[in-house]
Coordinates of C-alpha atoms in Angstrom, one line a residue:
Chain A
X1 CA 68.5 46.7 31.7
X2 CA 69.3 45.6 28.4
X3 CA 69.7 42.4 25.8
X4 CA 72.6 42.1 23.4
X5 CA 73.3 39.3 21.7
X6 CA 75.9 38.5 18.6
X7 CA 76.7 35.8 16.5
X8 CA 79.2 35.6 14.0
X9 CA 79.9 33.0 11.2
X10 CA 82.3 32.7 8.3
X11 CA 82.1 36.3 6.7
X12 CA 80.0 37.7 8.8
X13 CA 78.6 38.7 12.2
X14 CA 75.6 40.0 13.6
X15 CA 74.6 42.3 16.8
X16 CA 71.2 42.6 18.5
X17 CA 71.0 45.2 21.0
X18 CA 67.6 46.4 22.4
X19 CA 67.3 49.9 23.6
X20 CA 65.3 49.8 27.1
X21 CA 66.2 51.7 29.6
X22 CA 65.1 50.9 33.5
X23 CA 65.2 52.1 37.1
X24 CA 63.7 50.1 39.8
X25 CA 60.5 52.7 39.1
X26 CA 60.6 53.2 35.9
X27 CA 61.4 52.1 31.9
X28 CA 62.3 54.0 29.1
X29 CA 62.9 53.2 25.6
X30 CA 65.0 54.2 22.5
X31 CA 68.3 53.9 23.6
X32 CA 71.3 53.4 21.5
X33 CA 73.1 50.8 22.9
X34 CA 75.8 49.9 20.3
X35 CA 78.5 51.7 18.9
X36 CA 79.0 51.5 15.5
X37 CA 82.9 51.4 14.6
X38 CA 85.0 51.1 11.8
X39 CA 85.3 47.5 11.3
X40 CA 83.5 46.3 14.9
X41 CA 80.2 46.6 16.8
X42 CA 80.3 47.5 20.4
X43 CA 77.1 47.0 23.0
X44 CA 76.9 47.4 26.5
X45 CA 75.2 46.6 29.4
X46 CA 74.4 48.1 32.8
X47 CA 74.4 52.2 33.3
X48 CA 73.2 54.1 30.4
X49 CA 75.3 57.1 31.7
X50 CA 78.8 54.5 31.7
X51 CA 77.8 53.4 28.5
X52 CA 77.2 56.6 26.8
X53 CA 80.2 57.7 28.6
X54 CA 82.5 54.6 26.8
X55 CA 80.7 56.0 23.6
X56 CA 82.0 59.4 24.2
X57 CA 85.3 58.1 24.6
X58 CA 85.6 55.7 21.7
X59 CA 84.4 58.2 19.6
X60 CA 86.8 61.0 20.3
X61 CA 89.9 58.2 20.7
X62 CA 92.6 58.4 17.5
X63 CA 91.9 56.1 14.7
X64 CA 91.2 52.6 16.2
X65 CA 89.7 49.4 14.8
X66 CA 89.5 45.8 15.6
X67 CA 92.7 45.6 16.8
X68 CA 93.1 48.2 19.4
X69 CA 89.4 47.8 20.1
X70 CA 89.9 45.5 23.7
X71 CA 92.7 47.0 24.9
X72 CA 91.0 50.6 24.3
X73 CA 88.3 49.5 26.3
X74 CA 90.6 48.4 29.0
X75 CA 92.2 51.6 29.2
X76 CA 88.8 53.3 29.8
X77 CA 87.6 51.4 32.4
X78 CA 90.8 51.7 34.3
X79 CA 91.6 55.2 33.5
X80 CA 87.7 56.8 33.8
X81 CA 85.9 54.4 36.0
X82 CA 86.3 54.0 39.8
X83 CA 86.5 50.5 40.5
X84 CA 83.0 50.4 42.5
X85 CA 81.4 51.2 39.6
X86 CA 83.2 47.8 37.2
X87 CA 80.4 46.1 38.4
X88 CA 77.9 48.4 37.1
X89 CA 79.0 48.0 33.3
X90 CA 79.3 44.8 30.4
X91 CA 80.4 44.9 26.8
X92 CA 80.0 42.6 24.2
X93 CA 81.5 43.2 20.6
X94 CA 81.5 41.9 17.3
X95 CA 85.2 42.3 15.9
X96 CA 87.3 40.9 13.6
X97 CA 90.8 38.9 14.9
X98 CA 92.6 37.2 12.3
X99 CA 90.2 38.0 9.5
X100 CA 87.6 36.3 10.8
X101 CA 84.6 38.0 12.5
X102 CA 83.9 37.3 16.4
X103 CA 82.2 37.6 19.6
X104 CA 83.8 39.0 22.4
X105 CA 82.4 39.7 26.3
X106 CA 84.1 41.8 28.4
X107 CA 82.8 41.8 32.4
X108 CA 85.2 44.4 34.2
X109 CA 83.4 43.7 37.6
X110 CA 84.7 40.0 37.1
X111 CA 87.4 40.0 34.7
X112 CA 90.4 41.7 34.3
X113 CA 90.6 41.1 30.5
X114 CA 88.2 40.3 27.6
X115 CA 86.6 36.6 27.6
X116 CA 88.6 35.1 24.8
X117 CA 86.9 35.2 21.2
X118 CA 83.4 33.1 20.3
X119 CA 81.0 32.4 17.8
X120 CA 78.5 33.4 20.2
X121 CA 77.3 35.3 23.2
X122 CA 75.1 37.2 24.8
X123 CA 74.9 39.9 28.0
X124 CA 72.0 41.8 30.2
X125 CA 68.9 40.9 31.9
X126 CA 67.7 39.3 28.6
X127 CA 70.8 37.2 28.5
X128 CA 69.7 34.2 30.6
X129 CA 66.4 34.0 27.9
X130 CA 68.7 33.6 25.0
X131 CA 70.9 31.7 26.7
X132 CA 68.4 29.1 27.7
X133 CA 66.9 29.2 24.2
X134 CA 70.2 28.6 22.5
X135 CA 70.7 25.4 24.9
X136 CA 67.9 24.4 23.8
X137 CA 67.8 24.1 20.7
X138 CA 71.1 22.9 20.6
X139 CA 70.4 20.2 23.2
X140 CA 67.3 19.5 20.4
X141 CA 69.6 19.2 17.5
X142 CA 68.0 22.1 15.9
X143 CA 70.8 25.0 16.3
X144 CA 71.7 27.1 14.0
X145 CA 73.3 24.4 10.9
X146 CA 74.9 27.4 9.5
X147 CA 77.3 29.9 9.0
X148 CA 76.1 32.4 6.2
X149 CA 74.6 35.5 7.3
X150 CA 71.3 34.3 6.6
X151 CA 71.7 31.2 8.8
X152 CA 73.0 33.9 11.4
X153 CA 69.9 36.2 10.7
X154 CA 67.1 33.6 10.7
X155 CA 69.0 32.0 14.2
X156 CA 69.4 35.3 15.7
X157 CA 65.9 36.5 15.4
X158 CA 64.6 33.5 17.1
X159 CA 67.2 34.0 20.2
X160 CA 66.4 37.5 20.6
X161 CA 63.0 37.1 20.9
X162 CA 63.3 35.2 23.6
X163 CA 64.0 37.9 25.3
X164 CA 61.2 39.6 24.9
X165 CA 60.0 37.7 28.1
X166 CA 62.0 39.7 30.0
X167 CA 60.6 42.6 31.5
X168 CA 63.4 44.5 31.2
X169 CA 64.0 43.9 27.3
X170 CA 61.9 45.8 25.0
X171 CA 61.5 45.2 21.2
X172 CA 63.1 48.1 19.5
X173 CA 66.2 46.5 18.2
X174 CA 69.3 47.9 16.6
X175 CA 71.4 45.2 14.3
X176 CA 74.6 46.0 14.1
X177 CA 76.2 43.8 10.9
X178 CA 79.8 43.0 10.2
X179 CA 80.0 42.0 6.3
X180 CA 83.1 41.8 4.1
X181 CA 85.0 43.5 6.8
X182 CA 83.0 46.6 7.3
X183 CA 80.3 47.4 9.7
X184 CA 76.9 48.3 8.6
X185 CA 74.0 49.2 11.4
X186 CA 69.9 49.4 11.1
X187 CA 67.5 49.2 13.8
X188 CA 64.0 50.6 14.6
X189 CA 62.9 53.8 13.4
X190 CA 62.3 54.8 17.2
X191 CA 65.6 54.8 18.2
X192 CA 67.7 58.0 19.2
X193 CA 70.5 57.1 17.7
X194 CA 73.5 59.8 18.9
X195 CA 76.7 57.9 17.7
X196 CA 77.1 57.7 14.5
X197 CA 78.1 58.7 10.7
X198 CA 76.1 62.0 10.8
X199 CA 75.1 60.8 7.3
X200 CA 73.4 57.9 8.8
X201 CA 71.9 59.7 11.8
X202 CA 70.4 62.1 8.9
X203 CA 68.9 59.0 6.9
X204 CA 68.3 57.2 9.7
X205 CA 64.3 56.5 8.7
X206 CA 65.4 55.3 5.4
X207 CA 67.9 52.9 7.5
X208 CA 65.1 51.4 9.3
X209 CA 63.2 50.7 6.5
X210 CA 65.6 48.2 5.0
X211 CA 65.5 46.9 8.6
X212 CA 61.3 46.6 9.0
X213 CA 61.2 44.8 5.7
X214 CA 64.5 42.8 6.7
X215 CA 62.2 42.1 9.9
X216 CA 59.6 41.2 8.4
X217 CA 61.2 38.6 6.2
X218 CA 62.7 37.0 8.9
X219 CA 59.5 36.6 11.4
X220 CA 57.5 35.2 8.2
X221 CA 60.4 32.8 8.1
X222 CA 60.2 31.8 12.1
X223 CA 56.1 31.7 11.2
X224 CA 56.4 28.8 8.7
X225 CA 59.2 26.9 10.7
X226 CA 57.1 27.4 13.1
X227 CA 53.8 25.9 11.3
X228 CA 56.1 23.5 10.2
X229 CA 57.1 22.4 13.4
X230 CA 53.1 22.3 14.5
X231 CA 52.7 20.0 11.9
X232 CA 55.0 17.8 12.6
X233 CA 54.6 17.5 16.1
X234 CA 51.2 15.5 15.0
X235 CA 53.4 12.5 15.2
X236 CA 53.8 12.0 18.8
X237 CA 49.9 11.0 18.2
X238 CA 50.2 9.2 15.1
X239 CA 47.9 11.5 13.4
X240 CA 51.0 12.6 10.8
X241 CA 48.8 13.0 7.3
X242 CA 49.8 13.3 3.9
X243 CA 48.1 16.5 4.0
X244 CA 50.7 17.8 7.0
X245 CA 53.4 16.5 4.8
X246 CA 52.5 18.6 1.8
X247 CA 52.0 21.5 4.7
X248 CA 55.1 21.2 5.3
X249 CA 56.6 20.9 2.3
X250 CA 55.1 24.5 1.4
X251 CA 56.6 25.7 4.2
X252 CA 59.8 24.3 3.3
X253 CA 59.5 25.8 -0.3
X254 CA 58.6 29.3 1.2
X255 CA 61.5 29.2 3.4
X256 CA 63.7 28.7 0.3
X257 CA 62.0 32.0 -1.1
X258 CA 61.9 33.9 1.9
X259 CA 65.4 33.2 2.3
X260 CA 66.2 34.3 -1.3
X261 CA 64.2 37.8 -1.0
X262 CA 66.1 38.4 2.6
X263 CA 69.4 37.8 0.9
X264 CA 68.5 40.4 -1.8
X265 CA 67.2 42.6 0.5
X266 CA 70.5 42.7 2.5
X267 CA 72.6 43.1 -0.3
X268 CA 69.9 46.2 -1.0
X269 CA 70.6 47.6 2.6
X270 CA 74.6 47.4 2.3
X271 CA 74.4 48.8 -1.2
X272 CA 72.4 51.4 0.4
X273 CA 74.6 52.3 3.1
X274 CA 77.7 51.7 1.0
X275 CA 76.6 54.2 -1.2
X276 CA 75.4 57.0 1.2
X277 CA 78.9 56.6 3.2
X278 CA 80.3 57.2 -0.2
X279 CA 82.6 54.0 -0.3
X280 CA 82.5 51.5 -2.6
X281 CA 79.8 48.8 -2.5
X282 CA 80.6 45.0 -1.2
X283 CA 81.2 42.5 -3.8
Chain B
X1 CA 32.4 49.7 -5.2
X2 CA 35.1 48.2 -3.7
X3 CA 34.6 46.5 -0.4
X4 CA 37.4 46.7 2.8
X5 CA 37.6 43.7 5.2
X6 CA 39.6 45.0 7.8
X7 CA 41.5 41.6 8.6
X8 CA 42.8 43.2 12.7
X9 CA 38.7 43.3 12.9
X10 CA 38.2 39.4 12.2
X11 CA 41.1 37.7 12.8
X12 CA 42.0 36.4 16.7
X13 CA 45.6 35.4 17.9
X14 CA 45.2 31.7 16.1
X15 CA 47.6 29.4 14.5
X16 CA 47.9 30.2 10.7
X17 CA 45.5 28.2 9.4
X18 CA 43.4 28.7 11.7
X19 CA 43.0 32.4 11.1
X20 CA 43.2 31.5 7.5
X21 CA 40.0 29.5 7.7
X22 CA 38.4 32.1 10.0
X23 CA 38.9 35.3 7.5
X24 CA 37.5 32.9 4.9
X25 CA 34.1 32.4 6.9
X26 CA 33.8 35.9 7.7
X27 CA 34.2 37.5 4.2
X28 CA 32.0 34.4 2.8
X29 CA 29.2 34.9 5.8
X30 CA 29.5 38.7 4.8
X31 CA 26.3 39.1 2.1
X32 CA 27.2 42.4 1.7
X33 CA 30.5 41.4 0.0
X34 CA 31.7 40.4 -3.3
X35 CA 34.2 38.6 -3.6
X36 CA 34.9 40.0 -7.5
X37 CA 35.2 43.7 -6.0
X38 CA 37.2 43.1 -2.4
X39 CA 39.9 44.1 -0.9
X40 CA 41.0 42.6 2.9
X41 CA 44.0 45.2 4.7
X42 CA 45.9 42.7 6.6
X43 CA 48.4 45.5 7.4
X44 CA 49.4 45.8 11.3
X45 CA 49.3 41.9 11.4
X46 CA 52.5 39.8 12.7
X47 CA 54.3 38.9 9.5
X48 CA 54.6 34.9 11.1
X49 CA 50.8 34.8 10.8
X50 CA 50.6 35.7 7.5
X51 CA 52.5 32.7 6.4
X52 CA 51.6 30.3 3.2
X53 CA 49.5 28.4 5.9
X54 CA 47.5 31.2 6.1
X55 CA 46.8 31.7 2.9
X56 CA 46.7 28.1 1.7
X57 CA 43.5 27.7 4.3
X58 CA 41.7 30.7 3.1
X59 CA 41.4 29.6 0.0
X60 CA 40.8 25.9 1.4
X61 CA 38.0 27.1 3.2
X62 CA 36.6 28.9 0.2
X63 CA 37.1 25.7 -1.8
X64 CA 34.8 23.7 0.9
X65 CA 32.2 25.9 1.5
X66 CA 31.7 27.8 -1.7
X67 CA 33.9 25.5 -4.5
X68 CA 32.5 28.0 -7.4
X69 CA 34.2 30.7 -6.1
X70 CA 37.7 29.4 -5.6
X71 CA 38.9 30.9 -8.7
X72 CA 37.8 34.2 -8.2
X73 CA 39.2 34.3 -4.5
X74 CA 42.6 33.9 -5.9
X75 CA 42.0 37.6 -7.3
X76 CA 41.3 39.0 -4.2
X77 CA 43.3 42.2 -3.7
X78 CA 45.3 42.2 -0.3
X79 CA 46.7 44.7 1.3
X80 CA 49.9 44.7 3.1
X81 CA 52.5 46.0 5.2
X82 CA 55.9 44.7 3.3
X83 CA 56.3 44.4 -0.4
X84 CA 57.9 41.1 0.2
X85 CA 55.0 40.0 1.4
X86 CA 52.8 41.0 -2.1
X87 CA 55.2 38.7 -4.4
X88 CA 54.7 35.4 -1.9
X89 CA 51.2 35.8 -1.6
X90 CA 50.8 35.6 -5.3
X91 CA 53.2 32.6 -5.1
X92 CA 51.2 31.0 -2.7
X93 CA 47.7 31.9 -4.2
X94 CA 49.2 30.8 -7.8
X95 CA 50.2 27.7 -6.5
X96 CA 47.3 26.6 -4.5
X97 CA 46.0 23.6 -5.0
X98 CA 42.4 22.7 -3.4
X99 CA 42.5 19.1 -1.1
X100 CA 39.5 16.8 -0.4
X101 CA 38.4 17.4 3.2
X102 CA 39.0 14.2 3.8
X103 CA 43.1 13.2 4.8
X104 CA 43.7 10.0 4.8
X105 CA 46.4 9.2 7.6
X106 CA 49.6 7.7 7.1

């Protein structure tokens, strides 16, 4: 059972994918779960042996991309999958259509065709979590008020851990990133990550560095919204003080940094990966 | 020689400034300490407890129980998991400003 969930904004778009694995009697961990292509980010959801098996496929199909990415995935299912087992299998991917990064969700037990293109969305177990947390912060007026990558990030890290109430969801992300039209992917060190540029399977420890400290950055960022929010919920009992103000002002000013080091630190990771793919770094 | 407070041995699963303020009594309550020649590991703690709330209340706490010492708790050698986390700690530590105890409302 799985949680992926994606976003994407004006430049950009982001994949979680967690990496548990589970049987009605047992759980396993450390699954790759997304696909890393040229200029997309494919998850899926369901059987690990379906998914590895659209992995397989994708990765010895001719030169594809964004473009052909759906209807690829259309022909596997109906050219290597029985239709008892469309019901066992979801994909969600971040591509680009028109120049513009999206979200895409593909149920073949439902649908005969990709959901059209979003900003958002989510599939697995852990899906109803993020879901719920997304309506509600929405319904709340606090939803994510932008579309950079580090609006994205921030909001995405919040969603996903949502999911981490699920029992079937574990914590040992992989982030998939679509940035200037490329893909870049990171995740936790633990991960037995299979498909990929053999270059980055190599390096992968070095990869999840740049995540941890990514990580990091962006839980010490939900930490002070989230003091920040304590604070301020003092007003329901008119005990709001100056002194929560200024609290909250800190936070505010943290943030700001916080935000600023997480932005360098991405632009370290792509540079990073840019350079160990051997193409030439974003701009 | 230098002294380790092993901050996963004192601190509890709190609000920020409330683990802020507990650290702070446990390495001021410690006579064995001195706060000129201490380090406190706060590695293997959640990076959204170690927040400027956190921080801001330790030295609070120091300020309102022992005020003399303030400055020299602001040298206090930390040790942590990200180096992100070094820089905004001495932003937060170079910015503090001690409060009254008393807040007046709004």
């Amino acid at each position: 059972m799985t949680c992926h969930a994606g976003m994407a904004g004006q430049n950009s778009a982001f994949l979680f994918s967690d990496s548990q694995g589970s049987t009605h009697d047992e759980e396993a961990h450390g699954y790759q779960k997304q696909y890393i292509g040229s200029d997309y980010l494919l998850g899926y959801a369901g059987s690990v042996a379906i998914g590895f098996a659209a992995f397989e496929w994708l990765s010895e199909a001719d030169d594809h991309d964004s473009q052909t990415l759906p209807a690829l995935l259309q022909q596997f299912v109906n050219e290597e999958l029985r239709p008892a087992a469309y019901d066992s299998i979801q994909f969600i991917f971040a591509l680009h259509k028109n120049g513009s990064p999206v979200i895409q969700t593909y149920m073949p037990g439902t649908y005969l065709k990709p959901a059209s293109p979003k900003g958002f969305g989510t599939i697995g177990s852990g899906s109803t979590f993020v879901y719920r947390m997304h309506q509600h912060d929405a319904r709340a007026g606090i939803a994510a008020n932008g579309t950079a990558p580090i609006d994205i990030l921030v909001a995405m890290e919040r969603l996903t851990r949502a999911a981490d109430q699920s029992l079937t969801v574990d914590s040992q992300y992989m982030l998939g990133m679509l940035w200037g039209g490329r893909s870049y992917v990171t995740g936790d060190a633990d991960l037995g990550i299979r498909y990929a540029h053999p270059k980055l399977i190599e390096s992968w420890p070095a990869a999840s560095a740049h995540y941890n400290e990514m990580m990091g950055l962006l839980q010490a960022i939900r930490g002070e919204t989230q003091e920040a929010f304590r604070q301020f919920s003092k007003i329901r009992h008119e005990t709001l003080s100056q002194s929560d103000l200024a609290s909250m002002s800190t936070a505010n000013e943290s943030i700001l940094q916080l935000r600023q080091d997480l932005s360098h630190r991405a632009a370290q990771f792509t540079n990073w990966y840019d350079d160990l793919l051997g193409r030439p770094r974003l701009k | 020689m230098t002294t380790t407070i092993i901050g996963r041995e004192i601190l509890k699963n709190g609000f920020p400034p409330d683990e802020g303020r507990r650290l702070a009594e446990a390495v001021l309550n410690n006579d064995s300490v001195d706060l000129d020649d201490v380090e406190i590991d706060l590695t293997a703690m959640k990076p959204a407890l170690l927040i400027s709330g956190f921080f801001n209340s330790f030295l609070q706490r120091v300020y309102e129980l022992k005020p003399q010492l303030l400055e020299v708790a602001r040298t206090v050698s930390w040790r942590l998991d990200f180096e992100f986390q070094q820089a905004a700690v001495k932003r937060w530590v170079d910015a503090f400003k001690a409060q009254d105890p008393e807040r007046a409302a709004l």
